[in-house]
XYZ file of C-alpha atoms in Angstrom:
669
model
C 17.806 8.041 51.692
C 16.949 7.305 48.049
C 17.180 10.236 45.655
C 14.938 10.833 42.643
C 15.790 13.448 40.022
C 12.686 15.499 39.216
C 12.630 17.873 36.239
C 9.859 20.485 36.205
C 8.916 22.477 33.077
C 7.056 25.794 33.324
C 4.898 27.084 30.458
C 6.236 29.488 27.847
C 3.406 32.029 27.643
C 3.441 35.259 29.639
C 2.590 34.937 33.343
C 3.215 31.160 33.373
C 5.856 31.662 36.084
C 5.092 31.950 39.783
C 6.584 33.304 42.983
C 4.324 31.143 45.125
C 5.530 28.051 46.947
C 5.343 24.851 44.883
C 5.841 21.461 46.527
C 6.279 18.070 44.883
C 5.581 14.610 46.300
C 6.163 11.339 44.472
C 3.559 8.694 45.234
C 4.365 5.083 44.405
C 3.204 1.561 45.084
C 5.458 1.329 48.171
C 4.835 4.746 49.675
C 5.474 8.453 49.229
C 8.566 10.631 49.028
C 9.244 13.623 51.203
C 7.157 16.676 50.354
C 9.821 18.827 48.701
C 9.696 22.535 47.946
C 10.874 23.504 44.461
C 13.395 26.074 45.573
C 17.043 26.108 44.495
C 19.199 28.500 46.431
C 20.456 31.480 44.354
C 18.257 30.468 41.398
C 14.994 31.947 40.132
C 12.731 28.943 40.245
C 9.780 28.219 37.982
C 10.424 31.092 35.596
C 8.597 31.330 32.285
C 9.920 28.626 29.928
C 12.252 27.171 32.541
C 13.133 23.483 32.721
C 14.746 22.840 36.102
C 15.928 19.734 37.898
C 15.435 19.080 41.597
C 16.255 16.262 43.983
C 13.427 14.566 45.846
C 14.340 12.165 48.632
C 12.509 9.146 49.914
C 13.225 6.910 52.895
C 12.427 3.825 50.832
C 12.292 2.752 47.215
C 8.884 3.843 45.957
C 8.609 1.054 43.417
C 6.359 1.900 40.486
C 5.536 5.613 40.683
C 1.797 6.104 40.498
C 1.608 9.858 40.256
C 3.285 13.165 41.017
C 1.491 15.430 43.472
C 1.997 19.181 43.032
C 0.869 21.553 45.795
C 0.749 25.318 45.514
C 0.710 27.671 48.492
C 0.366 31.428 48.290
C 3.425 33.551 49.117
C 2.404 37.243 49.132
C -0.131 37.773 46.373
C -1.983 35.225 44.274
C 0.385 34.100 41.492
C -0.881 31.273 39.306
C 1.555 28.780 37.813
C 1.363 26.823 34.553
C 3.110 23.464 34.699
C 3.865 21.842 31.344
C 5.231 18.521 32.543
C 7.253 16.751 35.202
C 9.920 14.165 34.417
C 11.156 11.733 37.054
C 14.419 9.817 36.810
C 14.487 6.911 39.229
C 17.596 5.597 40.961
C 17.654 2.725 38.445
C 17.956 5.242 35.577
C 14.396 4.906 34.260
C 12.851 8.191 33.011
C 9.116 8.760 33.348
C 7.199 11.692 31.842
C 4.106 13.085 33.582
C 2.211 15.460 31.244
C 0.415 18.252 33.075
C -0.413 21.269 30.893
C -2.624 22.945 33.430
C -2.745 25.927 35.759
C -2.351 25.703 39.511
C -4.357 28.475 41.157
C -5.000 29.527 44.742
C -3.913 26.640 47.002
C -4.360 23.952 44.379
C -3.189 20.397 44.726
C -3.065 18.215 41.616
C -1.977 14.637 41.047
C -0.685 13.891 37.560
C -0.344 10.414 36.135
C 2.498 9.106 34.034
C 1.951 9.691 30.318
C 0.970 6.206 29.192
C -2.684 6.239 28.163
C -4.959 4.041 30.247
C -8.521 2.911 29.653
C -10.704 2.359 32.748
C -10.160 -1.411 32.764
C -6.371 -0.931 32.502
C -6.437 0.584 35.999
C -7.197 -2.435 38.143
C -5.925 -0.992 41.416
C -8.526 0.769 43.585
C -6.149 3.728 44.018
C -6.128 4.362 40.267
C -9.887 3.952 39.939
C -10.386 6.370 42.825
C -8.000 8.859 41.201
C -9.968 8.770 37.931
C -13.254 9.275 39.746
C -11.989 12.172 41.854
C -10.688 13.925 38.756
C -14.014 13.622 36.958
C -16.031 14.735 39.980
C -13.889 17.850 40.216
C -14.135 18.566 36.500
C -17.890 18.091 36.446
C -18.151 20.825 39.068
C -15.959 23.143 36.993
C -17.520 22.437 33.589
C -21.302 22.354 33.596
C -23.848 22.416 30.802
C -26.376 25.165 30.327
C -29.058 26.045 27.795
C -28.013 29.061 25.755
C -31.126 29.222 23.569
C -33.992 26.694 23.620
C -33.758 24.279 20.720
C -30.006 24.718 20.162
C -26.918 22.866 21.280
C -26.056 23.311 24.944
C -22.943 25.213 25.956
C -20.569 25.774 28.854
C -22.146 27.328 31.953
C -20.294 30.648 31.890
C -21.781 34.113 31.587
C -18.452 35.708 30.628
C -14.932 34.503 29.982
C -14.054 35.454 33.568
C -16.221 32.544 34.762
C -14.026 30.001 32.978
C -11.252 28.018 34.606
C -7.767 29.199 33.533
C -7.113 25.823 31.869
C -9.593 26.694 29.097
C -9.019 30.443 28.888
C -6.845 32.378 26.444
C -3.260 32.827 27.503
C -2.100 36.405 27.912
C -0.711 36.688 24.374
C -3.948 35.465 22.837
C -6.108 37.634 25.096
C -4.175 40.815 24.331
C -4.231 40.158 20.602
C -7.943 39.385 20.519
C -9.059 42.329 22.645
C -7.058 44.816 20.583
C -7.726 43.304 17.170
C -10.963 45.118 16.276
C -9.489 48.536 17.036
C -6.360 47.444 15.200
C -8.493 46.529 12.183
C -10.203 49.910 12.158
C -6.857 51.628 12.472
C -4.993 49.460 9.956
C -7.747 49.802 7.374
C -8.268 53.532 8.041
C -11.957 52.924 8.816
C -12.523 54.753 12.098
C -13.928 57.891 10.505
C -16.531 55.840 8.619
C -17.896 53.684 11.458
C -20.279 56.387 12.641
C -21.536 57.379 9.180
C -24.705 55.313 9.437
C -27.297 55.841 6.726
C -24.865 57.475 4.299
C -24.849 55.611 0.976
C -21.881 55.333 -1.303
C -22.194 57.324 -4.521
C -21.006 54.551 -6.835
C -19.467 51.108 -6.785
C -16.087 52.697 -7.356
C -16.480 54.596 -4.074
C -15.963 51.327 -2.198
C -12.335 51.732 -3.208
C -12.091 54.374 -0.471
C -12.110 51.628 2.159
C -10.381 49.028 0.014
C -7.071 50.637 -0.752
C -5.422 49.345 2.422
C -6.370 45.741 1.650
C -3.398 43.380 1.448
C -5.312 40.265 0.374
C -4.359 38.960 -3.101
C -7.715 37.185 -3.319
C -9.477 40.393 -2.295
C -7.795 42.213 -5.170
C -8.846 39.411 -7.526
C -12.411 39.753 -6.263
C -12.452 43.474 -7.109
C -11.414 42.736 -10.679
C -13.805 39.851 -11.334
C -16.771 40.017 -8.938
C -19.268 41.082 -11.636
C -18.420 38.155 -13.923
C -20.823 35.226 -14.009
C -18.117 32.538 -13.905
C -16.653 34.094 -10.768
C -20.088 34.244 -9.150
C -20.346 30.482 -9.727
C -16.778 29.794 -8.654
C -17.462 31.048 -5.151
C -19.986 28.282 -4.513
C -17.130 25.797 -4.996
C -14.117 27.456 -3.445
C -15.228 30.627 -1.704
C -15.966 31.199 1.949
C -19.010 28.927 1.907
C -18.325 25.868 -0.266
C -20.835 23.704 1.602
C -24.219 24.453 0.035
C -24.027 23.584 -3.651
C -25.802 20.392 -4.758
C -26.251 18.484 -7.966
C -29.671 19.122 -9.487
C -31.416 15.981 -10.750
C -34.871 17.517 -11.112
C -36.018 21.120 -11.398
C -38.004 21.910 -8.227
C -41.663 22.807 -8.754
C -41.115 25.929 -6.668
C -38.504 27.064 -9.191
C -40.188 26.606 -12.604
C -37.225 27.194 -14.914
C -37.921 26.096 -18.496
C -35.728 25.239 -21.469
C -37.097 28.273 -23.275
C -35.654 30.494 -20.546
C -32.150 29.039 -20.514
C -31.632 27.297 -23.864
C -29.333 30.047 -25.149
C -27.079 29.644 -22.093
C -26.819 25.869 -22.548
C -25.371 26.035 -26.059
C -28.537 24.642 -27.580
C -28.802 21.728 -25.136
C -31.662 21.111 -22.717
C -31.937 21.016 -18.960
C -32.896 17.342 -19.060
C -29.816 16.382 -21.080
C -27.452 18.406 -18.922
C -28.955 17.091 -15.696
C -28.342 13.528 -16.907
C -24.726 14.471 -17.665
C -24.359 15.854 -14.156
C -23.804 19.427 -15.325
C -26.685 21.195 -13.556
C -26.239 22.347 -9.961
C -28.403 24.259 -7.527
C -28.027 26.361 -4.396
C -31.142 26.852 -2.332
C -31.330 29.262 0.604
C -34.673 27.899 1.770
C -33.511 28.011 5.382
C -33.669 31.815 5.186
C -37.327 31.781 4.176
C -39.454 33.630 6.706
C -36.477 35.152 8.534
C -37.371 38.577 9.939
C -35.105 41.333 8.676
C -33.091 43.298 11.200
C -33.735 46.932 12.130
C -30.474 48.846 12.470
C -30.508 52.386 13.846
C -34.236 52.540 13.052
C -33.737 51.487 9.421
C -35.364 48.274 8.168
C -32.990 45.722 6.604
C -34.040 42.945 4.234
C -33.451 39.232 3.794
C -34.099 37.022 0.769
C -34.271 33.223 0.375
C -33.076 32.781 -3.217
C -32.675 29.721 -5.416
C -29.957 29.683 -8.044
C -29.520 27.237 -10.926
C -26.012 26.775 -12.348
C -24.499 25.077 -15.391
C -21.059 23.478 -15.520
C -19.965 24.444 -19.005
C -17.362 22.724 -21.243
C -14.645 24.979 -19.755
C -15.558 23.637 -16.274
C -16.945 27.023 -15.278
C -20.031 27.117 -13.085
C -22.311 29.608 -14.820
C -25.561 30.942 -13.318
C -28.587 30.109 -15.475
C -31.488 31.468 -13.436
C -32.155 33.062 -10.057
C -35.389 33.387 -8.099
C -35.160 35.539 -4.982
C -38.030 33.915 -3.069
C -39.242 30.395 -2.435
C -42.720 30.718 -3.918
C -43.039 31.413 -7.653
C -45.465 34.087 -8.767
C -45.816 37.390 -10.574
C -43.975 39.242 -7.801
C -41.199 36.680 -7.649
C -39.881 36.424 -11.215
C -37.076 34.215 -12.453
C -34.134 36.413 -13.370
C -31.800 35.488 -16.221
C -28.343 36.507 -17.470
C -30.064 38.188 -20.424
C -31.840 40.655 -18.137
C -30.615 44.281 -18.010
C -27.035 44.445 -16.726
C -27.681 46.336 -13.490
C -30.706 44.207 -12.661
C -28.783 40.962 -13.155
C -25.926 42.330 -11.063
C -28.338 43.355 -8.297
C -29.925 39.902 -8.288
C -26.532 38.217 -7.983
C -25.662 40.588 -5.135
C -28.828 39.449 -3.360
C -27.663 35.839 -3.634
C -24.246 36.800 -2.293
C -25.838 38.622 0.652
C -27.956 35.568 1.457
C -24.817 33.480 1.285
C -23.120 35.833 3.760
C -25.974 35.314 6.239
C -26.055 31.537 5.936
C -22.298 31.222 5.977
C -21.797 33.288 9.127
C -24.669 31.938 11.205
C -25.081 28.498 9.683
C -21.919 26.905 8.429
C -19.503 28.918 10.581
C -21.261 29.444 13.938
C -23.563 26.425 14.098
C -21.536 24.104 11.876
C -18.214 24.453 13.677
C -18.230 26.643 16.811
C -21.318 25.273 18.545
C -20.600 21.675 17.556
C -17.000 21.954 18.700
C -18.110 23.305 22.069
C -20.304 20.271 22.699
C -17.371 17.915 22.073
C -15.113 20.052 24.256
C -17.443 20.204 27.277
C -18.236 16.479 27.144
C -14.517 15.639 26.927
C -13.727 17.713 29.997
C -16.613 16.235 31.968
C -16.317 12.542 31.148
C -12.723 11.644 30.279
C -9.854 11.741 32.792
C -6.499 13.077 31.593
C -5.048 9.578 31.341
C -7.752 8.369 28.922
C -6.518 7.885 25.327
C -9.452 9.798 23.817
C -8.822 12.735 26.168
C -5.203 12.789 25.008
C -6.328 12.590 21.377
C -8.949 15.358 21.506
C -7.519 17.903 23.945
C -5.340 19.666 21.308
C -8.517 20.203 19.276
C -10.390 21.950 22.117
C -7.816 24.698 22.816
C -9.472 28.089 23.465
C -12.860 26.954 22.091
C -14.774 27.632 25.301
C -13.474 31.181 25.661
C -13.947 32.187 22.022
C -17.524 30.872 22.115
C -18.293 32.543 25.436
C -16.994 35.833 24.052
C -18.972 35.307 20.831
C -22.233 34.865 22.726
C -21.680 38.239 24.403
C -19.724 40.356 21.926
C -21.036 39.045 18.604
C -24.398 37.448 19.289
C -25.620 39.465 22.282
C -28.469 41.950 22.146
C -26.107 44.796 21.324
C -23.445 42.645 19.676
C -21.827 43.004 16.300
C -24.309 40.676 14.562
C -27.241 42.843 15.661
C -25.433 45.956 14.448
C -24.320 44.469 11.153
C -26.223 41.521 9.679
C -29.596 41.584 7.999
C -30.399 38.418 9.941
C -29.387 39.959 13.280
C -31.868 41.422 15.726
C -35.338 39.929 16.196
C -34.972 37.167 13.605
C -31.579 35.886 14.716
C -32.728 33.308 17.283
C -35.232 31.658 14.945
C -32.719 31.626 12.093
C -29.979 30.166 14.297
C -32.388 27.516 15.586
C -33.278 26.471 12.022
C -29.635 26.223 11.009
C -28.753 24.202 14.128
C -31.515 21.741 13.322
C -30.227 21.351 9.760
C -26.969 19.723 10.883
C -26.791 15.976 11.221
C -24.017 13.547 11.988
C -23.988 12.529 8.334
C -23.673 16.131 7.151
C -20.617 16.544 9.414
C -18.832 13.539 7.867
C -17.242 15.025 4.766
C -17.329 11.928 2.509
C -21.013 11.338 3.337
C -21.826 15.024 2.942
C -20.242 15.222 -0.514
C -21.985 12.054 -1.633
C -25.369 13.245 -0.406
C -24.954 16.582 -2.188
C -23.942 14.798 -5.386
C -20.802 16.874 -5.915
C -18.181 14.150 -6.268
C -17.913 14.888 -10.018
C -18.046 18.688 -9.811
C -14.993 20.026 -11.621
C -12.316 22.143 -9.928
C -13.947 21.774 -6.521
C -10.815 22.269 -4.469
C -12.613 22.362 -1.115
C -13.701 18.781 -1.812
C -10.336 17.636 -3.157
C -8.261 19.102 -0.341
C -10.838 18.319 2.327
C -10.898 14.626 1.408
C -7.108 14.486 1.630
C -7.173 16.025 5.105
C -10.061 13.766 6.142
C -8.102 10.733 4.955
C -4.996 11.759 6.895
C -7.000 12.372 10.086
C -8.864 9.086 9.663
C -5.602 7.163 9.266
C -4.112 8.936 12.295
C -7.167 8.178 14.445
C -7.300 4.522 13.417
C -3.597 3.982 14.011
C -3.310 5.733 17.358
C -6.629 4.560 18.804
C -5.917 1.093 17.430
C -3.106 0.883 19.960
C -5.681 0.936 22.764
C -8.806 -0.556 21.191
C -7.855 -3.882 19.663
C -11.406 -5.173 19.349
C -15.018 -4.044 19.364
C -15.277 -5.481 22.870
C -12.610 -3.029 24.062
C -14.848 -0.200 22.866
C -18.031 -1.635 24.348
C -16.479 -2.150 27.783
C -14.966 1.330 28.111
C -17.483 2.889 30.486
C -15.857 6.332 30.379
C -15.932 6.367 26.593
C -19.602 5.376 26.561
C -20.381 8.031 29.192
C -18.641 10.607 26.996
C -20.783 9.748 23.991
C -23.892 9.730 26.150
C -23.021 13.207 27.424
C -22.556 14.460 23.859
C -25.960 13.207 22.740
C -28.144 13.429 25.858
C -26.724 16.714 27.161
C -25.017 18.585 24.328
C -27.603 17.699 21.685
C -30.575 17.049 23.940
C -32.499 19.943 22.351
C -31.819 18.569 18.863
C -33.257 15.064 18.510
C -32.845 13.353 15.177
C -29.269 14.415 14.476
C -28.257 10.802 13.887
C -25.433 10.680 16.420
C -24.899 7.231 17.946
C -25.781 7.225 21.647
C -23.144 4.597 22.269
C -20.277 2.990 20.405
C -20.743 -0.611 19.326
C -17.549 -1.049 17.327
C -14.099 0.314 16.651
C -15.215 1.592 13.251
C -18.018 3.639 14.835
C -15.581 5.136 17.311
C -12.895 5.898 14.735
C -15.346 7.570 12.356
C -16.804 9.732 15.108
C -13.383 10.838 16.360
C -12.333 11.666 12.794
C -15.468 13.776 12.428
C -14.769 15.644 15.665
C -11.164 16.455 14.757
C -12.038 17.422 11.163
C -14.853 19.720 12.335
C -12.658 21.457 14.915
C -9.732 21.942 12.551
C -10.106 21.642 8.782
C -13.814 22.446 8.462
C -13.397 25.534 10.630
C -10.410 26.608 8.531
C -12.441 26.203 5.334
C -15.282 28.461 6.504
C -13.292 30.889 8.663
C -9.984 31.712 7.031
C -11.386 33.242 3.846
C -13.837 35.661 5.447
C -11.791 38.758 4.745
C -10.685 37.599 1.287
C -14.240 37.255 0.005
C -15.955 39.986 2.019
C -13.454 42.842 2.016
C -14.928 44.010 -1.306
C -18.308 44.667 0.250
C -20.483 44.469 -2.921
C -19.318 40.876 -3.391
C -20.675 39.698 -0.007
C -22.903 42.348 1.569
C -23.643 41.874 5.252
C -27.070 43.413 4.800
C -29.402 44.876 2.174
C -31.184 48.154 2.859
C -33.948 47.926 0.238
C -36.318 45.039 -0.558
C -35.414 42.537 -3.296
C -36.723 43.376 -6.784
C -40.167 42.003 -7.590
C -40.188 42.809 -11.289
C -37.869 43.019 -14.241
C -36.659 46.155 -15.902
C -33.804 48.606 -15.741
C -32.206 49.430 -12.393
C -30.094 52.532 -11.945
C -26.760 52.577 -10.176
C -28.382 54.749 -7.498
C -30.843 51.951 -6.748
C -27.952 49.533 -6.323
C -26.131 51.889 -3.979
C -29.244 52.488 -1.881
C -29.548 48.708 -1.454
C -25.946 47.925 -0.573
C -24.548 48.488 2.956
C -23.943 52.110 3.875
C -20.558 53.565 4.793
C -20.770 52.568 8.452
C -21.904 49.015 7.752
C -19.249 48.582 5.060
C -16.471 49.738 7.368
C -17.641 47.437 10.158
C -17.965 44.485 7.776
C -14.382 44.928 6.625
C -13.087 45.288 10.182
C -14.954 42.272 11.580
C -14.059 39.923 8.733
C -10.438 41.047 8.997
C -10.491 40.419 12.735
C -12.013 36.944 12.402
C -10.276 35.736 9.247
C -6.710 37.041 9.615
C -3.730 34.783 10.312
C -3.365 34.530 14.074
C -0.214 34.831 16.143
C 0.670 31.986 18.477
C -1.592 29.502 16.700
C -0.977 25.761 16.855
C -1.437 23.993 13.541
C -3.033 20.625 12.879
C -0.376 17.990 13.533
C 1.807 20.268 15.678
C 1.933 18.464 19.013
C 3.453 21.202 21.125
C 1.818 19.700 24.178
C 2.753 16.017 24.252
C -0.045 14.084 25.905
C 0.967 10.729 24.427
C 4.354 9.509 25.640
C 4.473 5.903 24.371
C 6.954 5.260 21.512
C 4.286 3.574 19.340
C 1.940 6.542 19.745
C 4.734 8.994 18.961
C 5.525 7.024 15.808
C 1.900 7.409 14.660
C 2.069 11.146 15.355
C 5.191 11.480 13.204
C 3.468 9.559 10.393
C 0.523 11.967 10.623
C 2.892 14.910 10.326
C 4.530 13.336 7.268
C 1.124 12.751 5.667
C 0.236 16.417 6.198
C 3.548 17.499 4.651
C 2.779 15.416 1.575
C -0.708 16.945 1.311
C 0.876 20.387 1.613
C 3.240 19.564 -1.238
C 0.450 18.263 -3.497
C -1.753 21.309 -2.895
C 1.198 23.618 -3.459
C 1.946 21.903 -6.791
C -1.707 22.162 -7.847
C -1.910 25.822 -6.903
C 1.136 26.682 -9.003
C -0.995 26.429 -12.126
C -3.941 28.456 -10.798
C -4.581 32.172 -11.107
C -6.763 31.925 -8.013
C -5.125 29.645 -5.492
C -7.169 27.660 -2.982
C -5.107 27.684 0.217
C -7.561 27.392 3.102
C -7.033 23.648 3.513
C -3.284 23.642 3.167
C -2.092 22.124 6.441
C 0.040 25.194 7.151
C -3.216 27.197 7.350
C -5.274 24.777 9.461
C -5.324 25.518 13.158
C -5.818 22.453 15.326
C -8.781 23.946 17.214
C -11.507 26.578 17.016
C -9.887 29.578 18.645
C -11.275 32.507 16.614
């Protein structure tokens, strides 16, 4: 008999262990070992976090080991098992690692390949080709596309999270935290008594302090002290929760007829033409909100505006609002508001812009721009790439928990009676049309950060930390992708001949984005550069971009007047004095304010058990050259962290959302 030493690692999360029978068989080029039960006398086998060694015997030398077969058989009650990896030490002393990182359920049988990444044409033996095909056939049965809403990206075919396979579901720690987090928010923030006070207005702006006193966010406190100031209003377009909309203005739009006479005093005697040539005039246009039907909450009509805002980068590098129009069509009932207007009126107009920004941020740049896009990449990866494929190994860490969080969001946030319908002005009857418009606004080019920034003309915008930090992260990801994928794709021909890779891209475009023609995604890869750029875009979207638009939700929205989730009175159609009572009647009521704080806290808080960008807790790549590239990526992220930390030392308001220590590797919240 020939003896192989087999080390089996069980997952570390709760309920990873099992009491069921687990058998292992080594399959090699010269035959198979004995089917061996993983059971050591007087030991508790396969406990949570355990790494245990067993002996597996074979009548002959197996030669090159092709795969490890794991079989699970029920003992008394169903008891799933999470296997992290298997390591085999051969009689010659060679050690082979077989990454697994999956659940075995019911009477599962899985065959896991050794960790070296293999493209389809690397597997010349029929047995390997058959193994790849069987794996994909099985996965394509488990992970199917469905239409969520006509005209939008397709999603995973699951009505609830219970329909998902355990491999893509939350672990127990994550599930418990998520399901208790909203009640925890209401309790932590002392908001429970206010949630049911619908229709009750606050008496004054100061009354919002009643729900703010428990806030522990330094940025939130800064917001309270500065939210009325014009420079701070402008700052949020650069480094707030939605830094993705601002554009350089090269020509004043005809629909927004701002004149020099209106704004000359705010330009220090200069003109719009001169300042536009200098690159100092910027614009934010919420045209995508035009025509959106306002929600009706508890029988009360809510209101939506589609404002346009012109801003001036002054000599102190502050972005100062020059003029605001609250609708898209100029006219006597849609005046252009100016900083010289009565104080309460100007404040109300800015609040309207901030409310519109809240709508577009939540539904557009957060939901459509990260969550729905990330789900398409995740589903296609599961359906078209076997576990041994290098792109599967590259992308899997960036798909963790995405399918469950999106499935829950469709039911708990976006459903008929979900939080969005109860909270946002754009919820309810207008939500589908608004979401459809925002989905259609995203293109491949808009997802590529360098192209996006160039197209928006913001490369020279001062103190734009989202851009500065984002480009550093993009550069590090791009270098990582090129170096690690360059190990497997040495030429453009290697890319062209990878049929699984081409099928993956085809699935992304023809299935995931089939309802959205014209997005500009390549339907196939013709070169290494095309592949590397697309993979960089996928990883950036699922990590850094999501961090930029998710992590600051509570910071910028906990002071409700700064980012109102809804507006309860129509936008002003004329100039003149506005009383504080009129402001309070327009802002969210007590119930809406409490829910806004709780939801943004739930979604934007630091999460337990999160895996950061560059933290390879699950090691899919096992080759020394690939591991070297991963270490280089980690070092690059540490250097970016240091540079951002040094920059932030000199800032009163620190931009931290794109510090690597705050970037989760996937969309999990």
